[in-house]
């Protein structure tokens, strides 16, 4: 008897998995949120499972463990006034279950398909009773996706699409469809008349296959996210689609007059309205250069990059997609050849495109006859002019930063760091800090674009250009030491290349202290196959590498015992670096203490720590120490003694003792006393290095980092 029950139950469950519905006592899937609970059947998480009883006994649902024992209770319900017991299965996990009464929790009860009162199956043992009484719950899942990413709101085929809905566990069910920016009537206009609406007035549609037809005619243009929920289970998914305005395709150039220097790259954008494709052509017979491409984008803008260097060696003669949303392909002629150069007489140039005006034309692909020599070539939908101007190599200058804290991945990061003050202009570099050489100019960014960010340093070994950092004072009868390049970052937009140089030691392994000349040289035309437009020019800058040093104002400091006492010093390390100042009581002190303050080095090479010494007794001796990473060459220490707080800055009297040295080649010595008036004695000496700029008249420099246009710093607007 048990074997027969097992076989019958297996057949029933298999059929349910395929058809998901039984006629008669089990509610049709999706037609209602409730189903008559019946032993031996399959139900879905989220359905309400019902049966009717007489009396007021509490009923429970218990898990089945290993098919022959009962597990934990997952639900309990009392009958309502009509004797209906209804279990909500939203939170019940997939598995096998039985119904039991609260009065006899270890006795599985069999429920017949009519949903009438459960009864004892009277099996031979517990396992037999479980087999006869159990039912299964599983989680339904669905996927929903439109066949098209985009449709128009025009009358016709372009507004039609299909919403594909698929479930691995059911073949027939109802779904409620909603969208944040569409009401009930608008959804019904798209998907047609519903079978009903749910409690939230969302239209409900029967899914008996795997799709729903959708028509977005007259729907407002925009992006729509639809939520598709199965009405009687927990299954749901979302589907997105873009609706574009009806009308003819229209085009525009975001910038109709772009400019670029010879040999560099330029970005340009084509606006796409009511279309996702365009034909873009640059040049013509008058400039002996032409490139024509088919551009496609799912967005309203197709973004392109045009490289003006050595176009004959590049795919599409220098045009490329500037982002992942834009695609460039060969234009397919009516006969399917798809050969751009052959069909459109496109012509590349070996070398760089020369100065001049290059016409930009944008065509509708459906209007353009791709046949070469066609007299009926349509008028362009958008036109512009690319102006290519003369390239020039302008100047070089030196910047510095703490090498450990230099967190940059590209040229924009360097610009941002300069804006934040963690990269500063300086021709005196502390050993192990980063020396950053900025080369300003144009004409080489198209060539550098052929190298990835990780490979760009190898461009200096290509033969087109060379970069060296060489010692200037090597002495007689010995070769000059050199420094290694660690990173190179190029920004065509900023017309700058940043070269990061290692100052920990020379490339030859020698002591790094000394003066160095950093030079970028563009190879002359006769020595390379494809020259750069600034060939046979160079720029250079000079900097000095010094020890990592620091000192306090004096070896014997008098510090006010106040709440805002400051301790100052000076250092050779890069501005923005951290210096930790530690104040510590001497050994055997009655009131031992240790205090630290970590501060940044300022642009003039000083640091100032602040302490609360208000609890300290005057005439108490203590020590000061300054540390940094990388560490200073020698220990930086000073003896100190607390004095009455009235002498500190906050009381109106300030006394500064000792010598103060500001890095960057400025030295000030003497004493400064402030007590309602200020007297300064001593001498101030300022000495600066030299900045050498382009040979042959290419560029200027004065050692201050001022660019040719008179702007201090990078010589450009820092983003």
XYZ file of C-alpha atoms in Angstrom:
719
model
C 0.000 0.000 0.000
C 2.829 2.372 0.907
C 4.669 1.611 -2.363
C 1.540 2.384 -4.360
C 1.116 5.678 -2.515
C 4.741 6.600 -3.240
C 4.366 5.863 -6.954
C 1.113 7.782 -7.189
C 2.534 10.751 -5.297
C 5.628 10.862 -7.534
C 3.486 10.886 -10.664
C 1.320 13.675 -9.314
C 4.297 15.838 -8.309
C 5.975 15.349 -11.685
C 2.825 16.425 -13.456
C 2.485 19.459 -11.229
C 6.036 20.596 -11.975
C 5.240 20.571 -15.685
C 1.719 21.936 -15.770
C 1.648 23.814 -12.439
C -2.127 23.462 -12.214
C -4.789 20.890 -11.551
C -8.391 21.242 -12.508
C -11.024 21.049 -9.812
C -10.093 21.496 -6.200
C -6.684 23.223 -6.731
C -7.050 26.902 -7.702
C -5.778 27.698 -11.190
C -2.281 29.187 -10.919
C -2.377 32.955 -10.951
C -6.147 33.309 -10.970
C -6.290 33.889 -7.224
C -3.884 34.297 -4.353
C -5.402 31.348 -2.450
C -5.362 27.611 -3.118
C -7.051 24.667 -1.424
C -4.400 22.879 0.576
C -4.209 19.254 -0.526
C -1.850 16.485 0.490
C 0.449 15.268 -2.268
C 0.389 18.553 -4.172
C 2.949 21.263 -5.054
C 2.391 24.876 -4.018
C 4.403 28.093 -4.419
C 5.892 30.369 -1.819
C 3.505 33.270 -1.349
C 0.267 31.376 -1.944
C -2.367 31.207 0.798
C -3.198 27.556 1.551
C -6.739 26.905 2.845
C -8.965 24.168 4.202
C -12.270 24.186 6.120
C -12.939 22.598 9.514
C -15.587 22.520 12.203
C -14.600 23.514 15.699
C -11.875 25.839 16.950
C -8.793 23.635 16.996
C -5.497 25.364 16.145
C -3.656 23.861 13.172
C 0.052 23.987 12.415
C 2.391 23.323 9.497
C 5.496 21.293 10.385
C 8.583 20.517 8.325
C 9.272 16.980 7.119
C 12.802 15.815 7.939
C 14.356 13.135 5.719
C 10.918 11.946 4.651
C 10.186 9.966 7.808
C 10.265 12.372 10.759
C 8.770 15.726 11.719
C 10.769 18.902 12.164
C 10.024 22.399 13.427
C 6.724 24.269 13.231
C 6.732 27.004 10.566
C 3.137 28.305 10.823
C 0.072 28.120 13.078
C -3.477 29.376 12.453
C -6.926 29.236 14.075
C -10.145 28.791 12.064
C -12.136 31.937 11.365
C -15.862 32.249 12.083
C -16.655 30.248 8.942
C -14.233 27.473 9.879
C -11.655 28.529 7.259
C -8.014 27.893 8.145
C -5.646 29.908 5.918
C -1.832 29.717 5.991
C 0.330 32.524 4.535
C 3.440 30.976 2.922
C 5.431 34.151 2.150
C 8.089 33.222 4.702
C 8.002 29.435 4.330
C 11.068 28.060 2.571
C 11.061 25.390 -0.120
C 10.555 21.878 1.246
C 8.055 19.191 2.291
C 5.477 19.849 5.026
C 2.472 18.310 6.810
C -0.540 19.712 8.656
C -0.972 18.763 12.327
C -3.376 19.877 15.032
C -1.987 21.669 18.051
C -3.567 18.974 20.185
C -1.677 16.128 18.449
C 1.465 17.655 16.981
C 3.099 14.327 16.143
C 0.217 13.056 14.017
C 0.324 14.160 10.339
C -3.126 14.921 8.915
C -4.170 14.236 5.358
C -6.038 17.002 3.515
C -8.200 16.031 0.539
C -8.341 18.045 -2.713
C -11.678 19.573 -1.761
C -10.021 21.434 1.090
C -12.180 19.805 3.709
C -11.149 19.011 7.282
C -7.829 17.134 7.667
C -7.993 13.547 8.813
C -5.703 10.840 10.163
C -4.311 8.839 7.197
C -4.185 5.728 9.438
C -0.930 4.481 7.987
C 1.114 1.611 9.336
C 3.649 3.950 10.949
C 4.737 7.593 11.089
C 6.665 7.369 7.824
C 3.575 6.060 6.040
C 1.427 8.824 7.527
C 3.951 11.472 6.434
C 4.044 10.034 2.929
C 0.247 10.179 2.660
C -0.190 13.594 4.281
C 2.752 15.688 3.089
C 2.740 18.429 0.449
C 5.536 20.529 -1.092
C 6.259 24.252 -1.256
C 8.784 25.705 -3.704
C 9.867 29.234 -4.582
C 8.813 30.522 -7.983
C 11.299 32.694 -9.879
C 10.717 34.730 -13.019
C 12.816 36.779 -15.433
C 11.392 39.709 -17.384
C 13.058 41.568 -20.256
C 11.962 43.594 -23.270
C 13.096 42.350 -26.664
C 14.239 45.899 -27.546
C 16.296 48.326 -25.498
C 14.604 51.266 -27.173
C 11.380 51.999 -29.061
C 9.802 55.159 -30.454
C 6.404 56.558 -29.577
C 5.428 56.834 -33.242
C 2.583 54.958 -34.911
C 3.996 51.845 -36.544
C 6.349 48.943 -35.989
C 9.003 51.033 -34.247
C 6.752 51.405 -31.197
C 6.076 47.652 -30.855
C 8.074 45.207 -28.773
C 7.606 42.123 -26.599
C 7.983 41.694 -22.853
C 9.546 38.268 -22.381
C 8.518 36.656 -19.060
C 9.925 33.275 -18.119
C 9.590 30.969 -15.106
C 11.373 27.653 -14.679
C 8.729 26.308 -12.297
C 5.358 27.418 -13.758
C 3.888 27.795 -17.214
C 0.692 29.663 -16.371
C 0.233 32.453 -13.839
C -0.954 36.037 -13.501
C 1.338 39.059 -13.188
C 0.652 42.592 -11.987
C 2.571 45.282 -13.903
C 3.486 48.682 -12.474
C 5.860 51.563 -13.201
C 6.663 54.608 -11.085
C 5.957 57.155 -13.812
C 2.955 55.454 -15.454
C -0.596 55.145 -14.106
C -3.032 52.251 -14.569
C -4.565 53.641 -17.771
C -1.168 54.278 -19.384
C 0.002 50.739 -18.624
C -3.202 49.364 -20.170
C -2.518 51.475 -23.288
C 0.835 49.688 -23.593
C -0.126 46.083 -22.740
C -3.850 46.053 -23.573
C -6.871 45.146 -21.450
C -6.012 43.288 -18.232
C -7.899 40.327 -16.799
C -8.384 42.349 -13.615
C -6.579 44.774 -11.293
C -4.945 43.973 -7.970
C -5.532 45.650 -4.614
C -3.168 48.487 -5.648
C -5.086 49.032 -8.927
C -2.206 47.623 -10.964
C -3.339 45.876 -14.171
C -3.080 42.071 -13.987
C -2.280 39.972 -17.075
C -2.352 36.233 -17.582
C 0.918 34.685 -18.723
C 0.168 31.410 -20.415
C 3.173 31.384 -22.733
C 6.336 33.359 -22.259
C 5.616 36.887 -23.459
C 3.300 39.891 -23.499
C 2.958 42.201 -26.489
C 3.669 45.883 -25.808
C 2.942 48.982 -27.904
C 4.461 52.302 -26.767
C 2.675 54.489 -29.316
C 1.907 57.925 -27.774
C 3.848 57.074 -24.581
C 5.904 60.035 -23.396
C 9.580 59.814 -24.270
C 11.796 58.710 -21.401
C 13.311 55.766 -19.552
C 10.849 53.355 -17.928
C 11.404 50.662 -15.305
C 8.547 48.164 -15.032
C 7.984 45.888 -12.039
C 6.413 42.515 -12.874
C 4.995 40.638 -9.857
C 3.323 37.229 -9.840
C 0.026 37.827 -8.045
C -0.094 34.692 -5.905
C 3.603 34.099 -5.144
C 6.660 36.077 -4.100
C 8.199 36.015 -7.587
C 8.992 39.352 -9.246
C 11.463 40.996 -11.625
C 12.014 44.334 -13.358
C 12.382 45.262 -17.021
C 13.634 48.559 -18.481
C 13.102 50.235 -21.824
C 13.779 53.612 -23.422
C 11.022 55.403 -25.336
C 12.270 58.022 -27.810
C 10.329 60.794 -29.478
C 8.762 60.122 -32.810
C 10.112 62.085 -35.718
C 12.865 62.218 -38.294
C 16.440 61.528 -37.288
C 18.344 64.701 -36.425
C 22.031 65.367 -35.810
C 24.248 68.052 -34.350
C 27.875 68.543 -33.367
C 28.352 69.315 -29.704
C 31.249 71.573 -30.725
C 31.213 72.638 -34.355
C 34.647 74.319 -34.150
C 37.052 72.010 -32.289
C 40.766 72.853 -32.263
C 43.881 70.730 -31.875
C 47.637 71.096 -32.315
C 49.501 69.061 -34.936
C 50.167 65.521 -33.775
C 47.733 65.667 -30.834
C 44.279 64.208 -30.182
C 40.907 65.930 -29.920
C 37.523 64.773 -28.621
C 34.302 65.494 -30.476
C 30.682 64.483 -29.899
C 27.772 63.913 -32.287
C 24.267 64.441 -30.890
C 21.787 61.777 -32.028
C 18.040 62.458 -31.941
C 15.480 59.811 -32.935
C 18.300 57.601 -34.152
C 21.233 55.593 -32.884
C 23.593 55.907 -35.866
C 25.331 58.465 -38.053
C 27.959 58.691 -40.763
C 30.825 60.994 -39.773
C 33.340 62.295 -42.298
C 36.438 64.424 -41.626
C 38.531 66.059 -44.359
C 38.187 66.056 -48.115
C 40.040 66.455 -51.388
C 41.164 69.990 -50.513
C 43.324 68.768 -47.602
C 44.384 65.442 -49.142
C 42.956 63.543 -46.197
C 39.598 61.935 -45.521
C 38.128 59.432 -43.089
C 34.514 58.231 -43.100
C 32.960 55.988 -40.464
C 29.619 54.652 -39.290
C 29.040 55.666 -35.670
C 26.479 53.982 -33.404
C 25.442 54.661 -29.818
C 22.578 53.662 -27.541
C 22.885 57.057 -25.865
C 21.890 60.500 -27.172
C 25.551 61.309 -27.826
C 28.244 59.467 -29.775
C 31.675 60.412 -28.399
C 34.735 60.211 -30.648
C 38.480 60.800 -30.400
C 40.485 61.927 -33.430
C 44.256 61.315 -33.451
C 46.082 63.576 -35.899
C 49.426 61.713 -35.796
C 50.309 59.092 -38.431
C 46.690 58.547 -39.518
C 47.653 56.127 -42.288
C 48.714 53.532 -39.693
C 45.546 53.793 -37.607
C 42.216 52.025 -37.975
C 39.610 54.400 -39.424
C 42.458 56.843 -40.138
C 42.603 58.220 -36.599
C 38.963 58.115 -35.477
C 38.078 55.940 -32.482
C 35.301 55.565 -29.912
C 35.848 57.691 -26.805
C 33.632 55.597 -24.496
C 32.064 52.162 -24.151
C 28.650 53.361 -25.378
C 29.991 54.374 -28.791
C 30.857 51.933 -31.564
C 32.649 52.643 -34.850
C 32.391 50.224 -37.763
C 33.057 49.999 -41.480
C 30.289 51.413 -43.622
C 28.420 48.713 -45.482
C 27.889 49.589 -49.112
C 24.734 48.433 -50.854
C 26.580 45.434 -52.304
C 27.964 44.552 -48.860
C 31.646 45.284 -49.554
C 32.003 47.484 -46.483
C 35.444 48.741 -47.543
C 35.563 52.329 -46.281
C 38.667 53.458 -48.147
C 37.509 51.887 -51.370
C 33.953 53.111 -51.153
C 34.611 56.653 -49.958
C 38.092 57.405 -51.293
C 39.371 57.794 -47.739
C 43.018 58.796 -47.559
C 45.398 58.680 -44.595
C 48.602 60.621 -44.054
C 51.932 59.131 -43.029
C 53.123 61.503 -40.348
C 50.985 64.174 -38.724
C 48.155 66.203 -40.232
C 49.379 69.683 -41.070
C 47.990 73.066 -40.105
C 44.685 73.924 -41.712
C 40.900 73.616 -41.622
C 39.344 70.170 -41.962
C 35.630 69.905 -42.710
C 33.453 67.749 -40.435
C 30.215 66.404 -41.930
C 27.496 64.257 -40.333
C 25.035 62.308 -42.511
C 21.943 60.199 -41.934
C 22.970 56.637 -42.914
C 19.588 55.989 -44.524
C 20.077 58.960 -46.867
C 23.722 58.434 -47.745
C 24.570 56.529 -50.895
C 27.804 54.738 -50.054
C 28.746 54.276 -53.691
C 32.009 55.967 -54.668
C 31.629 58.691 -57.238
C 27.851 59.110 -56.759
C 26.727 62.502 -58.048
C 23.689 62.468 -55.751
C 25.531 62.571 -52.425
C 23.084 64.105 -49.922
C 23.651 67.285 -47.992
C 25.068 66.744 -44.507
C 22.734 67.043 -41.522
C 25.412 68.774 -39.438
C 28.685 70.474 -40.364
C 31.699 71.821 -38.526
C 35.366 72.659 -38.973
C 38.347 71.129 -37.202
C 41.185 73.661 -36.933
C 44.676 72.149 -36.655
C 47.321 74.608 -35.458
C 51.104 74.521 -35.105
C 52.537 72.408 -32.300
C 55.238 73.656 -29.948
C 57.389 72.344 -27.116
C 57.239 75.074 -24.470
C 58.879 74.510 -21.080
C 59.815 72.191 -18.233
C 59.584 72.731 -14.486
C 60.074 70.736 -11.295
C 57.568 69.760 -8.609
C 57.889 67.526 -5.564
C 55.791 65.383 -3.236
C 56.221 62.782 -0.543
C 56.770 59.614 -2.580
C 54.963 57.394 -0.057
C 51.875 59.629 -0.072
C 51.806 60.289 -3.823
C 48.555 58.520 -4.773
C 48.111 59.317 -8.470
C 47.086 57.187 -11.436
C 46.863 59.797 -14.188
C 47.686 63.381 -15.071
C 44.411 64.690 -13.652
C 45.334 63.187 -10.288
C 48.594 65.159 -10.383
C 46.684 68.353 -11.170
C 44.275 67.658 -8.312
C 47.170 66.989 -5.937
C 48.703 70.344 -6.896
C 45.383 72.025 -6.170
C 45.266 70.302 -2.761
C 48.876 71.250 -1.961
C 50.298 67.722 -1.744
C 52.293 68.352 -4.938
C 54.220 71.634 -4.823
C 56.644 73.447 -7.069
C 60.234 73.243 -5.822
C 63.706 72.903 -7.313
C 65.172 71.508 -4.092
C 64.126 67.890 -3.585
C 64.784 65.875 -0.435
C 66.237 62.421 -1.028
C 63.484 59.759 -1.328
C 60.841 62.384 -2.130
C 59.394 62.305 -5.635
C 60.753 64.697 -8.234
C 57.977 65.421 -10.738
C 59.040 66.984 -14.026
C 56.232 68.774 -15.862
C 56.773 69.172 -19.611
C 54.419 71.660 -21.229
C 53.847 71.633 -24.951
C 52.031 69.882 -27.770
C 52.635 67.713 -30.807
C 53.385 64.397 -29.099
C 50.090 63.308 -27.520
C 48.886 61.459 -30.611
C 52.096 59.433 -30.535
C 51.768 58.798 -26.775
C 48.157 57.635 -27.270
C 49.559 54.458 -28.825
C 50.864 53.445 -25.392
C 48.755 52.206 -22.492
C 49.049 53.933 -19.120
C 51.356 51.153 -17.923
C 53.601 51.353 -21.003
C 53.848 55.082 -21.623
C 57.301 55.365 -20.012
C 58.646 53.140 -22.785
C 57.785 55.889 -25.286
C 61.051 57.558 -24.209
C 62.920 54.555 -25.635
C 61.027 54.547 -28.936
C 63.392 56.761 -30.865
C 60.770 59.486 -31.346
C 61.705 61.206 -28.079
C 64.172 60.757 -25.222
C 64.014 61.834 -21.599
C 67.059 61.915 -19.333
C 67.829 63.066 -15.801
C 71.590 63.554 -15.601
C 73.965 64.865 -12.968
C 75.444 68.274 -13.852
C 78.539 68.259 -11.634
C 80.023 64.791 -12.102
C 83.594 66.059 -12.009
C 86.471 65.272 -14.369
C 87.148 61.820 -15.773
C 83.912 60.191 -14.678
C 80.485 59.641 -16.182
C 77.537 61.613 -14.891
C 75.079 59.717 -12.695
C 71.456 59.438 -13.843
C 68.086 58.997 -12.144
C 65.392 56.480 -13.096
C 61.878 57.300 -14.265
C 59.175 55.515 -12.234
C 55.935 56.794 -13.813
C 54.758 58.952 -16.707
C 51.328 60.598 -16.935
C 50.163 62.476 -20.030
C 47.250 64.901 -20.419
C 46.485 66.121 -23.922
C 43.792 68.410 -22.516
C 46.284 70.079 -20.153
C 49.139 69.970 -22.713
C 51.331 68.442 -20.017
C 53.404 65.329 -19.448
C 54.350 64.543 -15.843
C 57.450 62.402 -15.312
C 57.981 61.014 -11.805
C 61.673 60.475 -10.976
C 63.124 58.245 -8.254
C 65.453 60.150 -5.894
C 66.299 57.319 -3.486
C 69.539 56.556 -5.334
C 71.067 56.997 -8.758
C 70.554 54.455 -11.517
C 74.193 53.506 -10.991
C 73.598 52.850 -7.271
C 75.558 55.886 -6.059
C 74.734 58.588 -3.526
C 71.962 60.699 -5.017
C 72.802 64.123 -3.579
C 73.664 66.650 -6.257
C 72.284 68.833 -9.032
C 70.495 67.260 -12.006
C 69.291 68.371 -15.398
C 66.012 66.814 -16.657
C 65.679 67.044 -20.451
C 63.058 65.989 -22.985
C 64.392 65.911 -26.548
C 62.342 65.344 -29.703
C 64.306 63.418 -32.335
C 65.023 65.222 -35.587
C 63.191 64.199 -38.750
C 66.112 62.516 -40.531
C 66.558 59.971 -37.731
C 62.998 58.560 -37.546
C 60.517 57.158 -40.042
C 57.548 59.169 -38.747
C 58.684 62.370 -37.012
C 56.836 64.405 -34.412
C 55.895 67.961 -35.421
C 58.264 69.497 -32.835
C 61.260 67.490 -34.105
C 64.769 68.656 -33.204
C 63.675 70.660 -30.130
C 64.167 70.125 -26.404
C 63.198 71.512 -23.000
C 64.921 71.065 -19.657
C 64.772 72.016 -15.989
C 67.309 71.772 -13.195
C 66.821 70.613 -9.599
C 68.963 69.717 -6.600
C 68.631 66.596 -4.420
C 69.531 67.181 -0.751
C 69.526 65.177 2.494
C 66.305 64.664 4.434
C 66.899 67.115 7.276
C 64.885 68.953 9.910
C 65.568 71.094 12.970
C 63.699 72.886 15.727
C 63.962 76.650 16.223
C 66.729 76.071 18.746
C 68.639 73.261 20.404
C 67.438 74.687 23.731
C 63.780 75.664 23.586
C 61.781 77.668 26.123
C 58.147 76.611 25.794
C 55.201 78.349 27.525
C 53.286 76.102 29.945
C 49.960 77.053 28.356
C 47.007 75.471 26.602
C 47.999 76.514 23.064
C 51.755 76.265 23.025
C 53.399 75.865 19.631
C 56.693 74.223 18.700
C 58.068 75.072 15.264
C 60.797 73.845 13.007
C 61.982 73.633 9.437
C 62.728 70.778 7.058
C 63.961 69.946 3.587
C 61.245 67.354 2.868
C 58.326 67.995 0.528
C 55.451 70.251 1.456
C 52.422 68.253 2.520
C 54.560 65.568 4.191
C 53.700 64.526 7.741
C 56.046 65.407 10.596
C 55.353 63.973 14.052
C 56.589 66.099 16.955
C 56.954 64.325 20.302
C 57.338 66.108 23.637
C 58.509 63.792 26.440
C 59.502 64.256 30.051
C 63.093 63.485 30.971
C 64.001 60.256 32.738
C 63.075 60.270 36.437
C 60.668 63.212 36.163
C 58.085 63.666 38.956
C 55.328 64.222 36.424
C 56.155 61.944 33.452
C 54.365 62.595 30.162
C 54.513 61.888 26.432
C 52.590 63.998 23.914
C 52.642 63.881 20.114
C 51.204 65.988 17.322
C 51.407 65.130 13.606
C 51.374 68.138 11.295
C 51.941 68.912 7.604
C 54.992 70.632 6.194
C 54.052 74.008 4.708
C 55.056 75.239 1.256
C 57.903 77.282 2.774
C 59.366 74.190 4.461
C 58.231 74.804 8.031
C 56.145 72.785 10.472
C 54.335 73.839 13.644
C 52.925 71.496 16.296
C 50.453 72.610 18.961
C 50.231 71.207 22.507
C 48.215 71.731 25.665
C 50.893 72.198 28.329
C 48.604 73.959 30.826
C 49.203 71.239 33.457
C 52.982 71.542 33.250
C 55.122 73.293 35.866
C 57.519 76.049 34.789
C 61.239 75.229 35.015
C 60.478 71.578 34.122
C 62.884 70.124 31.582
C 61.742 67.856 28.749
C 62.875 66.742 25.285
C 61.559 67.256 21.755
C 61.862 64.895 18.807
C 60.644 65.162 15.190
C 60.178 62.148 12.904
C 58.867 61.540 9.390
C 58.453 58.765 6.825
C 60.787 58.189 5.077
C 62.935 59.040 8.083
C 65.294 61.994 8.398
C 68.987 61.443 7.695
C 69.890 62.269 11.334
C 67.910 62.302 14.570
C 66.011 65.571 15.053
C 66.044 66.412 18.759
C 66.138 69.413 21.101
C 66.189 70.100 24.827
C 63.342 72.200 26.188
C 62.101 73.796 29.379
C 58.670 75.074 30.361
C 58.401 78.773 31.199
C 55.532 80.892 32.491
C 52.587 80.884 30.106
C 52.446 84.695 29.976
C 55.286 84.610 27.464
C 53.363 82.550 24.877
C 51.714 83.966 21.808
C 48.242 83.897 23.334
C 49.269 86.449 25.999
C 50.390 88.997 23.421
C 54.122 88.399 23.892
C 56.102 86.189 21.537
C 59.762 85.335 21.771
C 61.495 83.377 19.052
C 65.044 82.209 19.551
C 67.480 80.570 17.220
C 67.853 80.352 13.495
C 65.062 79.716 11.020
C 65.719 78.284 7.564
C 63.013 78.116 4.917
C 63.630 75.579 2.137
C 63.342 76.735 -1.421
C 66.621 78.639 -1.141
C 65.490 81.313 1.369
C 67.380 81.715 4.698
C 66.447 84.029 7.574
C 68.487 84.348 10.762
C 68.171 86.488 13.857
C 65.735 87.083 16.703
C 62.137 88.256 16.614
C 60.370 89.732 19.656
C 56.736 90.805 19.697
C 55.202 92.761 22.602
C 52.823 95.247 21.123
C 55.453 95.944 18.499
C 57.765 93.832 16.370
C 61.478 94.172 15.800
C 63.331 92.010 13.313
C 67.090 91.853 12.974
C 69.260 89.768 10.754
C 69.735 89.170 7.073
C 67.636 87.445 4.459
C 69.196 85.765 1.467
C 67.289 84.210 -1.390
C 68.892 82.120 -4.100
C 67.107 80.257 -6.840
C 67.960 77.652 -9.370
C 67.595 78.028 -13.061
C 65.020 76.631 -15.436
C 66.182 75.938 -18.966
C 63.541 75.859 -21.678
C 63.261 74.915 -25.306
C 66.374 75.098 -27.408
C 66.172 76.905 -30.690
C 63.787 79.476 -29.229
C 61.108 76.978 -28.194
C 59.724 78.247 -24.872
C 60.859 80.407 -21.930
C 61.528 80.002 -18.218
C 62.802 82.008 -15.247
C 63.386 79.404 -12.543
C 60.112 80.231 -10.739
C 57.911 77.789 -12.596
C 56.036 80.609 -14.341
C 54.785 79.493 -17.732
C 54.980 81.383 -20.975
C 51.567 82.971 -20.359
C 52.654 84.367 -17.000
C 50.565 82.034 -14.853
C 52.415 80.594 -11.820
C 52.279 76.878 -11.143
C 51.243 74.474 -13.856
C 50.554 77.320 -16.260
C 47.036 75.990 -16.845
C 43.715 76.119 -15.078
C 43.878 73.331 -12.511
C 40.758 71.198 -12.762
